[in-house]
Tab-separated table of C-alpha atoms in Angstrom:
chain	number	residue	atom	x	y	z
A	1	MET	CA	15.654	-12.265	-19.309
A	2	LEU	CA	11.992	-13.268	-18.784
A	3	GLU	CA	12.667	-13.742	-15.063
A	4	THR	CA	14.005	-10.177	-14.790
A	5	ILE	CA	11.039	-8.769	-16.712
A	6	TRP	CA	8.589	-10.506	-14.324
A	7	PHE	CA	10.616	-9.366	-11.310
A	8	ALA	CA	10.321	-5.722	-12.551
A	9	LEU	CA	6.557	-6.202	-13.164
A	10	TRP	CA	6.138	-7.783	-9.706
A	11	GLY	CA	7.719	-4.671	-8.168
A	12	VAL	CA	5.684	-2.265	-10.233
A	13	LEU	CA	2.390	-4.098	-9.305
A	14	TRP	CA	3.182	-3.776	-5.611
A	15	ALA	CA	4.083	-0.085	-6.061
A	16	VAL	CA	0.815	0.643	-7.889
A	17	TYR	CA	-1.166	-1.240	-5.274
A	18	PHE	CA	0.441	0.771	-2.438
A	19	MET	CA	-0.121	3.981	-4.337
A	20	LEU	CA	-3.813	3.340	-4.898
A	21	ASP	CA	-4.883	1.368	-1.814
A	22	GLY	CA	-2.630	3.441	0.394
A	23	PHE	CA	-4.883	6.458	0.374
A	24	ASP	CA	-8.071	4.583	1.232
A	25	LEU	CA	-6.286	2.668	3.987
A	26	GLY	CA	-5.023	5.991	5.325
A	27	ALA	CA	-8.480	7.657	5.114
A	28	GLY	CA	-10.038	4.784	7.029
A	29	ALA	CA	-7.362	4.995	9.717
A	30	LEU	CA	-8.014	8.732	10.027
A	31	LEU	CA	-11.822	8.434	10.389
A	32	PRO	CA	-11.993	8.554	14.233
A	33	PHE	CA	-9.634	11.595	14.314
A	34	LEU	CA	-11.012	13.709	11.474
A	35	ALA	CA	-14.792	13.059	11.366
A	36	LYS	CA	-16.673	15.063	14.005
A	37	ASN	CA	-20.294	14.182	13.047
A	38	GLU	CA	-22.323	11.649	11.064
A	39	ASP	CA	-22.177	13.560	7.805
A	40	GLU	CA	-18.345	13.827	7.985
A	41	LYS	CA	-18.044	10.072	8.685
A	42	ARG	CA	-20.208	9.301	5.735
A	43	THR	CA	-18.173	11.709	3.608
A	44	ILE	CA	-15.090	9.635	4.331
A	45	TYR	CA	-16.945	6.481	3.331
A	46	HIS	CA	-18.075	8.156	0.154
A	47	ALA	CA	-14.636	9.497	-0.564
A	48	THR	CA	-13.192	5.999	-0.682
A	49	GLY	CA	-16.174	3.857	-1.451
A	50	PRO	CA	-16.031	3.963	-5.298
A	51	PHE	CA	-12.378	3.102	-5.368
A	52	TRP	CA	-11.203	0.715	-2.633
A	53	ASP	CA	-12.297	-2.571	-4.166
A	54	GLY	CA	-10.929	-1.620	-7.604
A	55	ASN	CA	-7.647	-0.682	-5.933
A	56	GLU	CA	-7.370	-4.149	-4.386
A	57	VAL	CA	-7.387	-5.669	-7.913
A	58	TRP	CA	-3.706	-4.687	-7.881
A	59	LEU	CA	-3.109	-6.673	-4.652
A	60	ILE	CA	-4.725	-9.732	-6.215
A	61	THR	CA	-2.664	-9.263	-9.358
A	62	ALA	CA	0.589	-8.826	-7.393
A	63	GLY	CA	-0.255	-11.970	-5.413
A	64	GLY	CA	-1.217	-13.810	-8.562
A	65	VAL	CA	2.017	-12.840	-10.316
A	66	THR	CA	4.005	-14.140	-7.300
A	67	PHE	CA	2.116	-17.416	-7.473
A	68	ALA	CA	2.416	-17.901	-11.240
A	69	ALA	CA	5.804	-16.448	-12.026
A	70	PHE	CA	7.676	-17.362	-8.826
A	71	PRO	CA	5.713	-20.257	-7.249
A	72	LEU	CA	8.520	-21.342	-4.905
A	73	ALA	CA	8.792	-17.781	-3.521
A	74	TYR	CA	4.999	-17.651	-3.157
A	75	ALA	CA	4.975	-20.883	-1.136
A	76	VAL	CA	7.829	-19.853	1.130
A	77	MET	CA	6.520	-16.301	1.504
A	78	PHE	CA	3.016	-17.331	2.488
A	79	SER	CA	4.187	-20.014	4.897
A	80	SER	CA	6.841	-17.732	6.449
A	81	LEU	CA	4.667	-14.654	6.758
A	82	TYR	CA	1.453	-16.701	7.308
A	83	SER	CA	0.288	-14.962	10.491
A	84	ALA	CA	0.914	-11.469	9.222
A	85	LEU	CA	-0.646	-12.139	5.845
A	86	MET	CA	-3.756	-13.798	7.393
A	87	LEU	CA	-4.231	-10.730	9.683
A	88	ILE	CA	-4.041	-8.561	6.562
A	89	LEU	CA	-6.540	-10.737	4.762
A	90	PHE	CA	-9.034	-10.660	7.636
A	91	CYS	CA	-8.676	-6.901	7.856
A	92	LEU	CA	-9.347	-6.422	4.161
A	93	ILE	CA	-12.462	-8.587	4.464
A	94	ILE	CA	-13.705	-6.577	7.500
A	95	ARG	CA	-13.164	-3.310	5.611
A	96	GLY	CA	-15.413	-4.545	2.767
A	97	VAL	CA	-18.098	-5.631	5.198
A	98	ALA	CA	-17.919	-2.305	7.073
A	99	MET	CA	-18.398	-0.416	3.813
A	100	GLU	CA	-21.371	-2.560	2.914
A	101	TYR	CA	-23.161	-2.985	6.251
A	102	ARG	CA	-22.616	0.343	8.185
A	103	GLY	CA	-25.574	1.942	6.542
A	104	LYS	CA	-28.017	-0.974	6.954
A	105	LEU	CA	-29.201	0.084	10.455
A	106	GLU	CA	-29.701	3.490	12.093
A	107	GLY	CA	-28.438	2.815	15.631
A	108	HIS	CA	-25.392	4.748	16.891
A	109	SER	CA	-23.797	1.674	18.505
A	110	TRP	CA	-24.185	-0.236	15.178
A	111	ARG	CA	-22.550	2.504	13.129
A	112	ASP	CA	-19.872	3.373	15.735
A	113	GLY	CA	-18.920	-0.292	15.881
A	114	TRP	CA	-18.369	-0.495	12.130
A	115	ASP	CA	-16.442	2.802	12.246
A	116	TRP	CA	-13.966	1.394	14.765
A	117	LEU	CA	-13.664	-1.832	12.744
A	118	LEU	CA	-12.921	0.242	9.664
A	119	PHE	CA	-10.262	2.135	11.611
A	120	ILE	CA	-8.575	-1.056	12.868
A	121	SER	CA	-8.894	-2.884	9.560
A	122	SER	CA	-7.327	0.091	7.765
A	123	ALA	CA	-4.486	0.957	10.178
A	124	LEU	CA	-3.330	-2.648	10.862
A	125	PRO	CA	-2.705	-3.677	7.205
A	126	ALA	CA	-0.798	-0.386	6.599
A	127	LEU	CA	1.495	-1.281	9.547
A	128	LEU	CA	1.807	-4.980	8.644
A	129	PHE	CA	2.614	-4.363	5.000
A	130	GLY	CA	5.509	-2.189	6.102
A	131	VAL	CA	6.678	-4.826	8.618
A	132	ALA	CA	6.484	-7.574	5.988
A	133	PHE	CA	8.353	-5.661	3.291
A	134	ALA	CA	11.030	-4.383	5.673
A	135	ASN	CA	11.681	-7.975	6.775
A	136	ILE	CA	11.895	-9.085	3.137
A	137	PHE	CA	14.380	-6.318	2.515
A	138	GLN	CA	16.639	-7.409	5.387
A	139	GLY	CA	16.102	-11.106	4.898
A	140	ILE	CA	13.969	-13.608	6.772
A	141	PRO	CA	15.243	-16.741	8.614
A	142	ILE	CA	14.693	-19.518	6.102
A	143	ASP	CA	17.077	-22.437	5.981
A	144	ILE	CA	18.467	-24.336	3.013
A	145	GLU	CA	15.226	-26.433	2.823
A	146	HIS	CA	13.252	-23.151	2.677
A	147	ILE	CA	11.726	-23.756	6.078
A	148	TYR	CA	10.964	-20.575	8.076
A	149	ARG	CA	12.794	-20.650	11.460
A	150	GLY	CA	10.891	-17.948	13.274
A	151	SER	CA	7.465	-16.737	14.345
A	152	LEU	CA	5.244	-13.674	14.036
A	153	PHE	CA	7.262	-12.020	16.759
A	154	THR	CA	10.481	-12.629	14.830
A	155	LEU	CA	9.130	-10.167	12.259
A	156	LEU	CA	8.573	-7.519	14.943
A	157	ASN	CA	12.251	-6.581	15.090
A	158	PRO	CA	13.401	-2.928	15.211
A	159	TYR	CA	13.915	-2.627	11.413
A	160	GLY	CA	10.587	-4.385	10.659
A	161	LEU	CA	8.716	-2.123	13.083
A	162	LEU	CA	10.422	0.944	11.578
A	163	GLY	CA	9.226	-0.134	8.148
A	164	GLY	CA	5.734	-0.578	9.548
A	165	LEU	CA	5.666	2.908	11.117
A	166	LEU	CA	6.928	4.396	7.859
A	167	PHE	CA	4.211	2.690	5.771
A	168	LEU	CA	1.534	3.663	8.352
A	169	CYS	CA	2.629	7.312	8.408
A	170	LEU	CA	2.922	7.421	4.609
A	171	PHE	CA	-0.515	5.973	4.100
A	172	LEU	CA	-2.043	8.371	6.692
A	173	TYR	CA	-0.492	11.296	4.821
A	174	HIS	CA	-1.655	9.916	1.464
A	175	GLY	CA	-5.184	9.467	2.874
A	176	ALA	CA	-5.299	12.946	4.428
A	177	LEU	CA	-4.356	14.429	1.026
A	178	TRP	CA	-7.151	12.446	-0.654
A	179	LEU	CA	-9.706	13.662	1.816
A	180	GLY	CA	-8.386	17.188	1.250
A	181	ILE	CA	-9.495	16.717	-2.347
A	182	LYS	CA	-12.759	14.757	-1.928
A	183	ALA	CA	-14.255	16.356	1.250
A	184	GLY	CA	-15.687	19.811	1.592
A	185	GLY	CA	-16.059	22.403	4.280
A	186	GLU	CA	-14.424	21.922	7.685
A	187	LEU	CA	-13.502	18.332	7.023
A	188	LYS	CA	-11.462	19.383	4.005
A	189	GLU	CA	-9.618	21.995	5.996
A	190	ARG	CA	-9.089	19.548	8.883
A	191	ALA	CA	-7.647	16.947	6.493
A	192	GLN	CA	-5.296	19.379	4.875
A	193	ARG	CA	-4.079	20.655	8.266
A	194	THR	CA	-3.533	17.007	9.360
A	195	ALA	CA	-1.513	16.370	6.190
A	196	LYS	CA	0.746	19.328	6.987
A	197	ILE	CA	1.274	17.935	10.538
A	198	LEU	CA	1.940	14.392	9.266
A	199	TRP	CA	4.553	15.561	6.781
A	200	VAL	CA	7.144	16.275	9.521
A	201	PRO	CA	7.083	12.744	11.166
A	202	LEU	CA	6.938	11.247	7.671
A	203	LEU	CA	10.151	13.067	6.700
A	204	ILE	CA	11.859	12.028	9.901
A	205	LEU	CA	10.816	8.385	9.518
A	206	ALA	CA	11.924	8.346	5.863
A	207	VAL	CA	15.423	9.648	6.753
A	208	VAL	CA	15.758	7.193	9.715
A	209	PHE	CA	14.588	4.282	7.466
A	210	LEU	CA	17.054	5.149	4.728
A	211	VAL	CA	19.940	5.255	7.291
A	212	ALA	CA	18.787	2.066	9.050
A	213	THR	CA	18.579	0.341	5.622
A	214	TRP	CA	22.281	0.908	5.157
A	215	PHE	CA	23.080	-1.070	8.324
A	216	ALA	CA	20.257	-3.638	8.346
A	217	THR	CA	20.120	-4.681	4.708
A	218	ASN	CA	22.250	-5.219	1.583
A	219	LEU	CA	20.000	-3.092	-0.614
A	220	TYR	CA	22.550	-0.377	-1.293
A	221	ALA	CA	24.932	-2.864	-2.981
A	222	ASN	CA	22.902	-2.666	-6.192
A	223	TYR	CA	22.908	1.176	-6.011
A	224	LEU	CA	26.673	1.262	-5.616
A	225	THR	CA	27.063	-1.134	-8.612
A	226	TYR	CA	24.462	0.542	-10.826
A	227	PRO	CA	24.320	4.281	-9.945
A	228	VAL	CA	21.389	4.811	-12.386
A	229	LEU	CA	19.172	3.161	-9.765
A	230	TRP	CA	19.539	6.208	-7.525
A	231	VAL	CA	16.774	7.769	-9.636
A	232	LEU	CA	14.311	5.720	-7.604
A	233	PRO	CA	15.065	7.089	-4.105
A	234	ALA	CA	15.533	10.485	-5.764
A	235	LEU	CA	11.955	10.201	-7.058
A	236	ALA	CA	10.725	9.536	-3.541
A	237	VAL	CA	12.698	12.390	-2.032
A	238	ALA	CA	11.657	14.835	-4.772
A	239	GLY	CA	8.043	13.753	-4.350
A	240	LEU	CA	8.239	14.252	-0.572
A	241	LEU	CA	9.477	17.800	-0.966
A	242	ALA	CA	7.095	18.640	-3.785
A	243	THR	CA	4.033	17.350	-2.031
A	244	ARG	CA	4.631	19.747	0.879
A	245	LEU	CA	5.224	22.662	-1.474
A	246	PHE	CA	2.053	21.942	-3.411
A	247	LEU	CA	0.119	21.519	-0.168
A	248	GLN	CA	1.253	24.886	1.015
A	249	GLN	CA	0.163	26.417	-2.317
A	250	GLY	CA	-3.294	24.767	-1.998
A	251	ALA	CA	-2.738	22.615	-5.119
A	252	ALA	CA	-4.483	19.562	-3.714
A	253	TRP	CA	-4.357	17.271	-6.723
A	254	LYS	CA	-0.659	18.071	-7.437
A	255	SER	CA	0.172	17.356	-3.813
A	256	TRP	CA	-1.614	13.952	-4.007
A	257	PHE	CA	0.212	13.070	-7.238
A	258	ALA	CA	3.538	14.002	-5.646
A	259	SER	CA	2.639	11.849	-2.677
A	260	SER	CA	1.948	9.005	-5.095
A	261	ALA	CA	5.482	9.485	-6.449
A	262	VAL	CA	6.769	9.053	-2.913
A	263	VAL	CA	4.890	5.757	-2.533
A	264	VAL	CA	6.076	4.399	-5.893
A	265	GLY	CA	9.644	5.596	-5.422
A	266	ALA	CA	9.923	4.177	-1.906
A	267	THR	CA	8.514	0.766	-2.970
A	268	LEU	CA	10.729	0.474	-6.025
A	269	PHE	CA	13.768	1.588	-4.004
A	270	GLY	CA	13.455	-1.568	-1.955
A	271	VAL	CA	12.573	-3.792	-4.883
A	272	ALA	CA	15.494	-2.637	-7.007
A	273	GLY	CA	17.854	-3.183	-4.108
A	274	LEU	CA	16.563	-6.746	-3.643
A	275	TYR	CA	17.376	-7.900	-7.177
A	276	PRO	CA	18.174	-10.709	-8.017
A	277	ASN	CA	16.725	-11.871	-4.654
A	278	LEU	CA	13.030	-12.302	-4.021
A	279	LEU	CA	13.357	-13.638	-0.487
A	280	PRO	CA	16.882	-13.286	0.899
A	281	SER	CA	17.720	-15.604	3.784
A	282	SER	CA	19.131	-14.106	6.966
A	283	ILE	CA	20.534	-17.532	7.955
A	284	ASP	CA	22.342	-18.711	4.867
A	285	PRO	CA	22.739	-16.704	1.600
A	286	LYS	CA	22.615	-20.014	-0.322
A	287	ALA	CA	19.035	-20.485	0.976
A	288	SER	CA	17.879	-17.225	-0.632
A	289	LEU	CA	15.178	-17.377	-3.309
A	290	THR	CA	16.118	-15.530	-6.408
A	291	VAL	CA	14.502	-14.728	-9.733
A	292	VAL	CA	16.394	-17.748	-11.154
A	293	ASN	CA	15.783	-20.555	-8.657
A	294	ALA	CA	12.200	-19.475	-7.816
A	295	ALA	CA	10.887	-18.839	-11.368
A	296	SER	CA	8.363	-20.811	-13.384
A	297	SER	CA	9.330	-22.322	-16.720
A	298	PRO	CA	10.202	-20.010	-19.623
A	299	LEU	CA	7.053	-21.156	-21.479
A	300	THR	CA	4.848	-20.219	-18.473
A	301	LEU	CA	6.537	-16.782	-18.178
A	302	LYS	CA	6.109	-16.220	-21.926
A	303	ILE	CA	2.379	-17.071	-21.889
A	304	MET	CA	1.850	-14.896	-18.821
A	305	LEU	CA	3.609	-11.959	-20.509
A	306	GLY	CA	1.235	-12.211	-23.478
A	307	VAL	CA	-1.826	-12.329	-21.200
A	308	ALA	CA	-0.497	-9.357	-19.161
A	309	LEU	CA	0.105	-7.266	-22.278
A	310	VAL	CA	-3.549	-7.719	-23.270
A	311	MET	CA	-5.342	-7.512	-19.834
A	312	VAL	CA	-3.335	-4.956	-17.882
A	313	PRO	CA	-4.201	-2.065	-20.249
A	314	VAL	CA	-7.909	-3.036	-19.883
A	315	VAL	CA	-7.627	-2.819	-16.098
A	316	ILE	CA	-5.820	0.481	-16.285
A	317	ALA	CA	-8.419	1.913	-18.672
A	318	TYR	CA	-11.257	0.794	-16.394
A	319	GLN	CA	-9.656	2.419	-13.334
A	320	VAL	CA	-8.895	5.646	-15.128
A	321	TRP	CA	-12.582	5.794	-16.120
A	322	VAL	CA	-13.694	5.182	-12.491
A	323	TYR	CA	-11.363	7.859	-11.125
A	324	HIS	CA	-12.530	10.327	-13.778
A	325	LEU	CA	-16.220	9.533	-13.095
A	326	PHE	CA	-15.926	9.993	-9.306
A	327	ARG	CA	-13.328	12.818	-9.348
A	328	HIS	CA	-15.736	15.368	-7.914
A	329	GLU	CA	-15.979	16.511	-4.306
A	330	VAL	CA	-18.441	14.547	-2.138
A	331	THR	CA	-21.677	16.581	-1.960
A	332	PRO	CA	-24.803	16.440	0.233
A	333	ASP	CA	-26.580	14.888	-2.802
A	334	ASP	CA	-24.102	11.996	-2.637
A	335	LEU	CA	-24.812	11.529	1.065
A	336	ALA	CA	-28.498	10.982	0.303
A	337	TYR	CA	-27.356	7.451	-0.590
A	338	GLU	CA	-26.515	5.296	2.381
A	339	GLU	CA	-24.041	3.164	0.410
A	340	GLY	CA	-20.548	4.550	0.132
A	341	TYR	CA	-20.413	3.488	-3.539
């Protein structure tokens, strides 16, 4: 029972992380395409600056839960996906440095250089997270001794790349909606027009991914056994339709919340389909890591649950306060400060 509870929490933590960090990854990846002058570039930095590092708390928490609740899965996952995860880690470090150092000097080459680094370090993690999770959904080549029998290029298979493109497009859309809330003037209008354009390829990619999932994975087996789980993909589909409707009506916040439902529904769709597997093996089903054979001791899981019940509400309360405090549109007064946060 405790293993199942922690598996569900593990999935929720990843879903919350993608919902929150997805928009600032998307906004960073859109910077070269949306910002036409220095003020607009700084507006994008200020639109994400107060939130990005707090959002990554959920990434650390999801990683920490994997380590503490399912240590064997953590070891195999980080050795199997080592190259991809290290690229993500370096990108996340570079994003933080770009946020901090861009405003330290005035030169165009200095600032343009950090802008391109922010673009790369935002777009690449979005793509790689999708590649990694799509590969987990379809199974990775680990043998009975839990040794990974592949390379970085093994992960770049058609289904993995399709998952990467879906995540990238979803985060770009999520980020465009956020800039449509936080920016003003022409940048706001440009961001909302971009969101409307991105919605079409996002819809196409989502449909293709759902069809490909039927053939490339075993995720639908749980949905056929437990029909109540269909509420998760239904949440994603309803959110995708609602976000376009709200965007058309000019309801920016409602559109962003509907987009958040898409991110959460899409992530939980995959996680629920995985159960009881954490890391299915594409070589031998007996080599798969499950919530049973990869879990920590019951005492560890029980202590962790007590800590989580106390600390997670504190983290949520802090983040709600931050989002409420910085909910306003970025103004020229905000741009008087070089720092984005």
